[in-house]
C-alpha atoms as a printed R data frame, in Angstrom:
    type eleno elety resid chain resno        x        y       z
1   ATOM     1    CA   MET     A     1 -196.481 -120.351 -41.945
2   ATOM     2    CA   SER     A     2 -197.081 -118.234 -38.845
3   ATOM     3    CA   GLY     A     3 -193.823 -119.585 -37.381
4   ATOM     4    CA   PHE     A     4 -191.760 -117.895 -40.108
5   ATOM     5    CA   SER     A     5 -190.294 -114.468 -39.525
6   ATOM     6    CA   THR     A     6 -191.179 -111.884 -42.172
7   ATOM     7    CA   LYS     A     7 -187.555 -111.694 -43.339
8   ATOM     8    CA   LYS     A     8 -187.355 -115.460 -43.736
9   ATOM     9    CA   LEU     A     9 -190.604 -115.580 -45.707
10  ATOM    10    CA   LEU     A    10 -189.377 -112.716 -47.890
11  ATOM    11    CA   SER     A    11 -186.078 -114.512 -48.533
12  ATOM    12    CA   ILE     A    12 -187.863 -117.727 -49.553
13  ATOM    13    CA   ALA     A    13 -190.307 -115.892 -51.845
14  ATOM    14    CA   LEU     A    14 -187.510 -113.874 -53.483
15  ATOM    15    CA   PHE     A    15 -185.472 -117.046 -54.018
16  ATOM    16    CA   VAL     A    16 -188.404 -118.898 -55.624
17  ATOM    17    CA   ASP     A    17 -189.160 -115.971 -57.936
18  ATOM    18    CA   PHE     A    18 -185.492 -115.532 -58.822
19  ATOM    19    CA   VAL     A    19 -185.113 -119.225 -59.728
20  ATOM    20    CA   VAL     A    20 -188.284 -119.271 -61.866
21  ATOM    21    CA   ILE     A    21 -187.397 -116.018 -63.658
22  ATOM    22    CA   ALA     A    22 -183.779 -117.101 -64.208
23  ATOM    23    CA   ALA     A    23 -185.006 -120.414 -65.659
24  ATOM    24    CA   VAL     A    24 -187.321 -118.815 -68.230
25  ATOM    25    CA   ILE     A    25 -184.724 -116.202 -69.209
26  ATOM    26    CA   PHE     A    26 -182.093 -118.930 -69.622
27  ATOM    27    CA   ARG     A    27 -184.526 -120.851 -71.831
28  ATOM    28    CA   ALA     A    28 -185.176 -117.743 -73.947
29  ATOM    29    CA   ILE     A    29 -181.434 -117.160 -74.403
30  ATOM    30    CA   LEU     A    30 -180.817 -120.840 -75.142
31  ATOM    31    CA   LEU     A    31 -183.507 -120.913 -77.837
32  ATOM    32    CA   ASP     A    32 -182.553 -117.428 -79.084
33  ATOM    33    CA   LYS     A    33 -186.166 -116.273 -78.745
34  ATOM    34    CA   GLY     A    34 -187.793 -113.201 -77.265
35  ATOM    35    CA   PRO     A    35 -188.303 -113.683 -73.508
36  ATOM    36    CA   TYR     A    36 -191.719 -111.996 -73.290
37  ATOM    37    CA   ARG     A    37 -193.524 -115.194 -74.359
38  ATOM    38    CA   TYR     A    38 -192.660 -116.517 -70.865
39  ATOM    39    CA   PHE     A    39 -194.151 -113.439 -69.171
40  ATOM    40    CA   ASP     A    40 -197.266 -112.843 -71.285
41  ATOM    41    CA   GLU     A    41 -200.860 -113.940 -70.564
42  ATOM    42    CA   GLY     A    42 -201.096 -117.676 -69.834
43  ATOM    43    CA   SER     A    43 -197.354 -118.033 -69.259
44  ATOM    44    CA   LEU     A    44 -195.581 -119.496 -66.223
45  ATOM    45    CA   ILE     A    45 -194.676 -116.048 -64.855
46  ATOM    46    CA   ASN     A    46 -198.247 -114.860 -65.420
47  ATOM    47    CA   TRP     A    47 -199.548 -117.740 -63.290
48  ATOM    48    CA   LEU     A    48 -196.864 -117.098 -60.669
49  ATOM    49    CA   SER     A    49 -198.025 -113.488 -60.452
50  ATOM    50    CA   GLY     A    50 -201.674 -114.551 -60.131
51  ATOM    51    CA   ILE     A    51 -200.821 -117.009 -57.344
52  ATOM    52    CA   GLN     A    52 -198.848 -114.349 -55.473
53  ATOM    53    CA   LEU     A    53 -201.790 -111.943 -55.661
54  ATOM    54    CA   LEU     A    54 -204.094 -114.653 -54.290
55  ATOM    55    CA   ILE     A    55 -201.630 -115.238 -51.432
56  ATOM    56    CA   ILE     A    56 -201.768 -111.512 -50.631
57  ATOM    57    CA   ALA     A    57 -205.583 -111.675 -50.704
58  ATOM    58    CA   GLY     A    58 -205.551 -114.679 -48.358
59  ATOM    59    CA   ILE     A    59 -203.274 -112.919 -45.864
60  ATOM    60    CA   ASN     A    60 -205.536 -109.857 -45.864
61  ATOM    61    CA   TRP     A    61 -208.561 -112.085 -45.281
62  ATOM    62    CA   LYS     A    62 -206.830 -113.658 -42.276
63  ATOM    63    CA   ILE     A    63 -206.158 -110.171 -40.889
64  ATOM    64    CA   TYR     A    64 -209.812 -109.280 -41.468
65  ATOM    65    CA   ARG     A    65 -210.910 -112.373 -39.520
66  ATOM    66    CA   LEU     A    66 -208.602 -111.411 -36.659
67  ATOM    67    CA   ARG     A    67 -209.988 -107.856 -36.598
68  ATOM    68    CA   VAL     A    68 -213.681 -108.782 -36.763
69  ATOM    69    CA   GLY     A    69 -215.503 -107.621 -33.681
70  ATOM    70    CA   ARG     A    70 -212.899 -105.070 -32.660
71  ATOM    71    CA   LYS     A    71 -214.454 -102.261 -30.667
72  ATOM    72    CA   GLY     A    72 -212.574  -99.351 -32.224
73  ATOM    73    CA   VAL     A    73 -213.890  -97.339 -35.124
74  ATOM    74    CA   SER     A    74 -212.186  -95.038 -37.564
75  ATOM    75    CA   GLU     A    75 -212.604  -91.272 -37.730
76  ATOM    76    CA   SER     A    76 -215.364  -91.758 -40.293
77  ATOM    77    CA   GLY     A    77 -217.309  -94.072 -37.999
78  ATOM    78    CA   ASN     A    78 -216.681  -97.209 -40.050
79  ATOM    79    CA   ASN     A    79 -215.235 -100.404 -38.618
80  ATOM    80    CA   TYR     A    80 -211.487 -100.757 -39.049
81  ATOM    81    CA   GLN     A    81 -211.890 -104.315 -40.301
82  ATOM    82    CA   ILE     A    82 -213.459 -103.064 -43.558
83  ATOM    83    CA   LEU     A    83 -209.959 -102.043 -44.701
84  ATOM    84    CA   TRP     A    84 -208.760 -105.646 -44.641
85  ATOM    85    CA   GLN     A    85 -211.953 -106.966 -46.214
86  ATOM    86    CA   PHE     A    86 -211.607 -104.455 -49.055
87  ATOM    87    CA   LEU     A    87 -207.940 -105.349 -49.592
88  ATOM    88    CA   ALA     A    88 -208.732 -109.085 -49.604
89  ATOM    89    CA   PHE     A    89 -211.403 -108.746 -52.291
90  ATOM    90    CA   GLY     A    90 -209.311 -106.144 -54.128
91  ATOM    91    CA   PHE     A    91 -206.361 -108.505 -54.498
92  ATOM    92    CA   VAL     A    92 -208.648 -111.356 -55.592
93  ATOM    93    CA   PHE     A    93 -209.853 -109.040 -58.357
94  ATOM    94    CA   CYS     A    94 -206.237 -108.146 -59.205
95  ATOM    95    CA   ALA     A    95 -205.398 -111.868 -59.448
96  ATOM    96    CA   VAL     A    96 -208.320 -112.477 -61.828
97  ATOM    97    CA   ASP     A    97 -207.314 -109.382 -63.806
98  ATOM    98    CA   GLU     A    98 -203.738 -110.644 -64.024
99  ATOM    99    CA   LEU     A    99 -204.805 -114.046 -65.352
100 ATOM   100    CA   ILE     A   100 -207.447 -112.939 -67.866
101 ATOM   101    CA   GLN     A   101 -206.194 -109.372 -68.497
102 ATOM   102    CA   ILE     A   102 -209.427 -107.518 -67.696
103 ATOM   103    CA   HIS     A   103 -207.739 -104.110 -67.988
104 ATOM   104    CA   GLU     A   104 -206.386 -104.888 -71.475
105 ATOM   105    CA   ARG     A   105 -209.781 -106.154 -72.635
106 ATOM   106    CA   LEU     A   106 -211.340 -102.978 -71.222
107 ATOM   107    CA   ASP     A   107 -208.738 -100.964 -73.146
108 ATOM   108    CA   LYS     A   108 -209.765 -102.692 -76.399
109 ATOM   109    CA   PHE     A   109 -213.449 -102.202 -75.568
110 ATOM   110    CA   ILE     A   110 -212.900  -98.454 -75.056
111 ATOM   111    CA   HIS     A   111 -211.108  -98.256 -78.421
112 ATOM   112    CA   TRP     A   112 -214.005 -100.115 -80.064
113 ATOM   113    CA   ILE     A   113 -216.927  -98.328 -78.405
114 ATOM   114    CA   PHE     A   114 -215.524  -94.833 -79.078
115 ATOM   115    CA   GLN     A   115 -213.959  -95.791 -82.433
116 ATOM   116    CA   ILE     A   116 -210.552  -94.552 -81.272
117 ATOM   117    CA   GLN     A   117 -207.592  -95.173 -83.552
118 ATOM   118    CA   GLU     A   118 -204.819  -97.044 -81.757
119 ATOM   119    CA   THR     A   119 -201.743  -94.909 -81.120
120 ATOM   120    CA   ALA     A   120 -198.911  -95.055 -78.599
121 ATOM   121    CA   LEU     A   121 -200.906  -92.629 -76.453
122 ATOM   122    CA   THR     A   122 -204.282  -94.399 -76.575
123 ATOM   123    CA   ASP     A   123 -202.585  -97.770 -76.091
124 ATOM   124    CA   SER     A   124 -201.658  -96.523 -72.618
125 ATOM   125    CA   ILE     A   125 -205.313  -96.652 -71.495
126 ATOM   126    CA   ASP     A   126 -204.757 -100.076 -69.921
127 ATOM   127    CA   ASP     A   127 -201.804  -98.645 -67.967
128 ATOM   128    CA   LEU     A   128 -204.020  -95.803 -66.797
129 ATOM   129    CA   ILE     A   129 -206.562  -98.365 -65.567
130 ATOM   130    CA   ILE     A   130 -203.815 -100.072 -63.516
131 ATOM   131    CA   VAL     A   131 -202.809  -96.688 -62.070
132 ATOM   132    CA   ILE     A   132 -206.460  -96.098 -61.114
133 ATOM   133    CA   TYR     A   133 -206.507  -99.472 -59.309
134 ATOM   134    CA   GLY     A   134 -203.459  -98.368 -57.328
135 ATOM   135    CA   ILE     A   135 -204.872  -94.931 -56.526
136 ATOM   136    CA   ILE     A   136 -208.125  -96.476 -55.256
137 ATOM   137    CA   GLY     A   137 -206.133  -98.829 -53.015
138 ATOM   138    CA   LEU     A   138 -203.990  -96.006 -51.622
139 ATOM   139    CA   LEU     A   139 -207.067  -93.827 -51.011
140 ATOM   140    CA   VAL     A   140 -208.727  -96.636 -49.044
141 ATOM   141    CA   ILE     A   141 -205.569  -97.100 -46.974
142 ATOM   142    CA   TYR     A   142 -205.462  -93.333 -46.351
143 ATOM   143    CA   TYR     A   143 -209.150  -93.354 -45.382
144 ATOM   144    CA   PHE     A   144 -208.380  -95.994 -42.748
145 ATOM   145    CA   ARG     A   145 -204.946  -94.560 -41.931
146 ATOM   146    CA   GLN     A   146 -205.633  -94.680 -38.185
147 ATOM   147    CA   GLU     A   147 -205.863  -98.475 -38.433
148 ATOM   148    CA   PHE     A   148 -203.053  -98.870 -40.956
149 ATOM   149    CA   TYR     A   149 -200.663  -96.771 -38.833
150 ATOM   150    CA   GLN     A   150 -200.709  -99.511 -36.200
151 ATOM   151    CA   TYR     A   151 -198.845 -101.635 -38.756
152 ATOM   152    CA   ARG     A   152 -196.082  -99.099 -39.405
153 ATOM   153    CA   GLU     A   153 -193.439 -101.792 -38.806
154 ATOM   154    CA   ALA     A   154 -194.441 -103.101 -42.247
155 ATOM   155    CA   PHE     A   155 -194.041  -99.747 -44.000
156 ATOM   156    CA   SER     A   156 -190.442 -100.402 -45.141
157 ATOM   157    CA   TYR     A   157 -191.614 -103.419 -47.181
158 ATOM   158    CA   PHE     A   158 -194.583 -101.428 -48.482
159 ATOM   159    CA   LYS     A   159 -192.342  -98.592 -49.717
160 ATOM   160    CA   ILE     A   160 -190.136 -101.014 -51.662
161 ATOM   161    CA   ALA     A   161 -193.254 -102.608 -53.199
162 ATOM   162    CA   LEU     A   162 -194.480  -99.166 -54.317
163 ATOM   163    CA   ILE     A   163 -191.103  -98.264 -55.853
164 ATOM   164    CA   LEU     A   164 -190.965 -101.556 -57.792
165 ATOM   165    CA   ALA     A   165 -194.587 -101.135 -58.931
166 ATOM   166    CA   CYS     A   166 -193.843  -97.599 -60.162
167 ATOM   167    CA   CYS     A   167 -190.816  -98.900 -62.112
168 ATOM   168    CA   SER     A   168 -193.048 -101.548 -63.714
169 ATOM   169    CA   ILE     A   169 -195.695  -98.992 -64.714
170 ATOM   170    CA   ALA     A   170 -193.048  -96.593 -66.068
171 ATOM   171    CA   LEU     A   171 -191.554  -99.339 -68.260
172 ATOM   172    CA   ASP     A   172 -195.034 -100.318 -69.428
173 ATOM   173    CA   PHE     A   173 -195.644  -96.732 -70.581
174 ATOM   174    CA   LEU     A   174 -192.231  -96.696 -72.287
175 ATOM   175    CA   THR     A   175 -192.861  -99.861 -74.298
176 ATOM   176    CA   GLN     A   176 -196.478  -99.173 -75.284
177 ATOM   177    CA   GLY     A   177 -197.502  -98.869 -78.900
178 ATOM   178    CA   GLN     A   178 -195.715  -99.107 -82.213
179 ATOM   179    CA   GLU     A   179 -194.693  -95.470 -82.195
180 ATOM   180    CA   THR     A   180 -192.856  -95.946 -78.920
181 ATOM   181    CA   SER     A   181 -191.289  -99.131 -80.277
182 ATOM   182    CA   ASN     A   182 -189.725  -97.107 -83.094
183 ATOM   183    CA   LEU     A   183 -188.046  -94.876 -80.519
184 ATOM   184    CA   LEU     A   184 -186.061  -97.879 -79.313
185 ATOM   185    CA   ASN     A   185 -183.425  -97.640 -82.036
186 ATOM   186    CA   GLU     A   186 -186.101  -98.079 -84.668
187 ATOM   187    CA   THR     A   187 -185.966 -101.095 -83.423
188 ATOM   188    CA   GLN     A   188 -185.484 -104.568 -82.905
189 ATOM   189    CA   GLU     A   189 -188.577 -106.151 -81.477
190 ATOM   190    CA   MET     A   190 -186.205 -108.197 -79.350
191 ATOM   191    CA   GLN     A   191 -185.090 -105.100 -77.452
192 ATOM   192    CA   ARG     A   192 -188.701 -104.176 -76.801
193 ATOM   193    CA   GLU     A   193 -189.439 -107.718 -75.612
194 ATOM   194    CA   TRP     A   194 -186.615 -107.560 -73.087
195 ATOM   195    CA   LEU     A   195 -187.902 -104.240 -71.736
196 ATOM   196    CA   ARG     A   196 -191.419 -105.661 -71.417
197 ATOM   197    CA   SER     A   197 -190.000 -108.703 -69.623
198 ATOM   198    CA   ILE     A   198 -188.095 -106.472 -67.186
199 ATOM   199    CA   GLU     A   199 -191.360 -104.611 -66.569
200 ATOM   200    CA   GLU     A   200 -193.003 -107.910 -65.571
201 ATOM   201    CA   ILE     A   201 -190.035 -108.798 -63.350
202 ATOM   202    CA   PHE     A   202 -190.458 -105.516 -61.454
203 ATOM   203    CA   LYS     A   203 -194.152 -106.329 -61.016
204 ATOM   204    CA   VAL     A   204 -193.541 -109.864 -59.741
205 ATOM   205    CA   PHE     A   205 -190.972 -108.666 -57.195
206 ATOM   206    CA   ALA     A   206 -193.325 -105.845 -56.117
207 ATOM   207    CA   GLU     A   207 -195.872 -108.562 -55.303
208 ATOM   208    CA   VAL     A   208 -193.265 -110.392 -53.209
209 ATOM   209    CA   PHE     A   209 -192.716 -107.268 -51.110
210 ATOM   210    CA   LEU     A   210 -196.497 -106.873 -50.773
211 ATOM   211    CA   ILE     A   211 -196.621 -110.439 -49.452
212 ATOM   212    CA   ALA     A   212 -193.966 -109.443 -46.901
213 ATOM   213    CA   THR     A   213 -195.877 -106.247 -46.072
214 ATOM   214    CA   PHE     A   214 -199.150 -107.944 -45.287
215 ATOM   215    CA   TYR     A   215 -197.533 -110.965 -43.652
216 ATOM   216    CA   LYS     A   216 -195.888 -108.523 -41.242
217 ATOM   217    CA   CYS     A   217 -199.317 -106.910 -40.738
218 ATOM   218    CA   LEU     A   218 -200.755 -110.359 -39.978
219 ATOM   219    CA   ARG     A   219 -198.143 -110.966 -37.289
220 ATOM   220    CA   ILE     A   220 -198.898 -107.553 -35.780
221 ATOM   221    CA   ALA     A   221 -202.656 -108.256 -35.886
222 ATOM   222    CA   LYS     A   222 -202.085 -111.488 -33.946
223 ATOM   223    CA   ARG     A   223 -200.047 -109.563 -31.402
224 ATOM   224    CA   LEU     A   224 -202.775 -106.923 -31.058
225 ATOM   225    CA   LYS     A   225 -205.401 -109.616 -30.535
226 ATOM   226    CA   LYS     A   226 -203.351 -111.126 -27.711
227 ATOM   227    CA   VAL     A   227 -203.065 -107.701 -26.050
228 ATOM   228    CA   VAL     A   228 -206.842 -107.196 -26.295
229 ATOM   229    CA   GLY     A   229 -207.378 -110.698 -24.889
230 ATOM   230    CA   VAL     A   230 -205.151 -109.963 -21.882
231 ATOM   231    CA   LYS     A   231 -206.932 -106.656 -21.185
232 ATOM   232    CA   SER     A   232 -210.360 -108.272 -21.350
């Protein structure tokens, strides 16, 4: 895979995702059924998302292995390589969460333990948990910004991934809860299902751009290692 350019890898990943998503949507239209069944927990798209997150974790682990033993330290005195180790384990957790819906189970547990009545507002707790995941990740990247800045060539992919992720979260908030569902023309559940499916599509494509982001970082890390090798 190291022989692929980042743009080529991105093109292949986007094509694969587009074909899979188009296939399940076509099936939903053909059977005149709501499409969300093909995006929900245990579905084909759900597994695709989990696999993509594991790929991102694997790329970050490879970067970590390349950066092990580097002499430089961050402003805080910690090794730069910790950033990549954290991201690797973080995305493994995200993959597990995606496949078994840890954040949604935690949402239900919070409702149960505090005896909270489910409303459109409280049903957004699982979305808030996802936002917290993202904030933690961004804070870690900021903490090790001196290291991450060396990979600024990958920032364009990273920005697109963030925009797509924000669109996914915004749609998730919009479609949460029965009260919100009634706002959608008082509504056809089908309309809500399509919105929830679009939310998942944004998420899956955000993951593709994260793959491109960290693959670009991997290529840069290999280049940096060669430079260090020449100097030594």
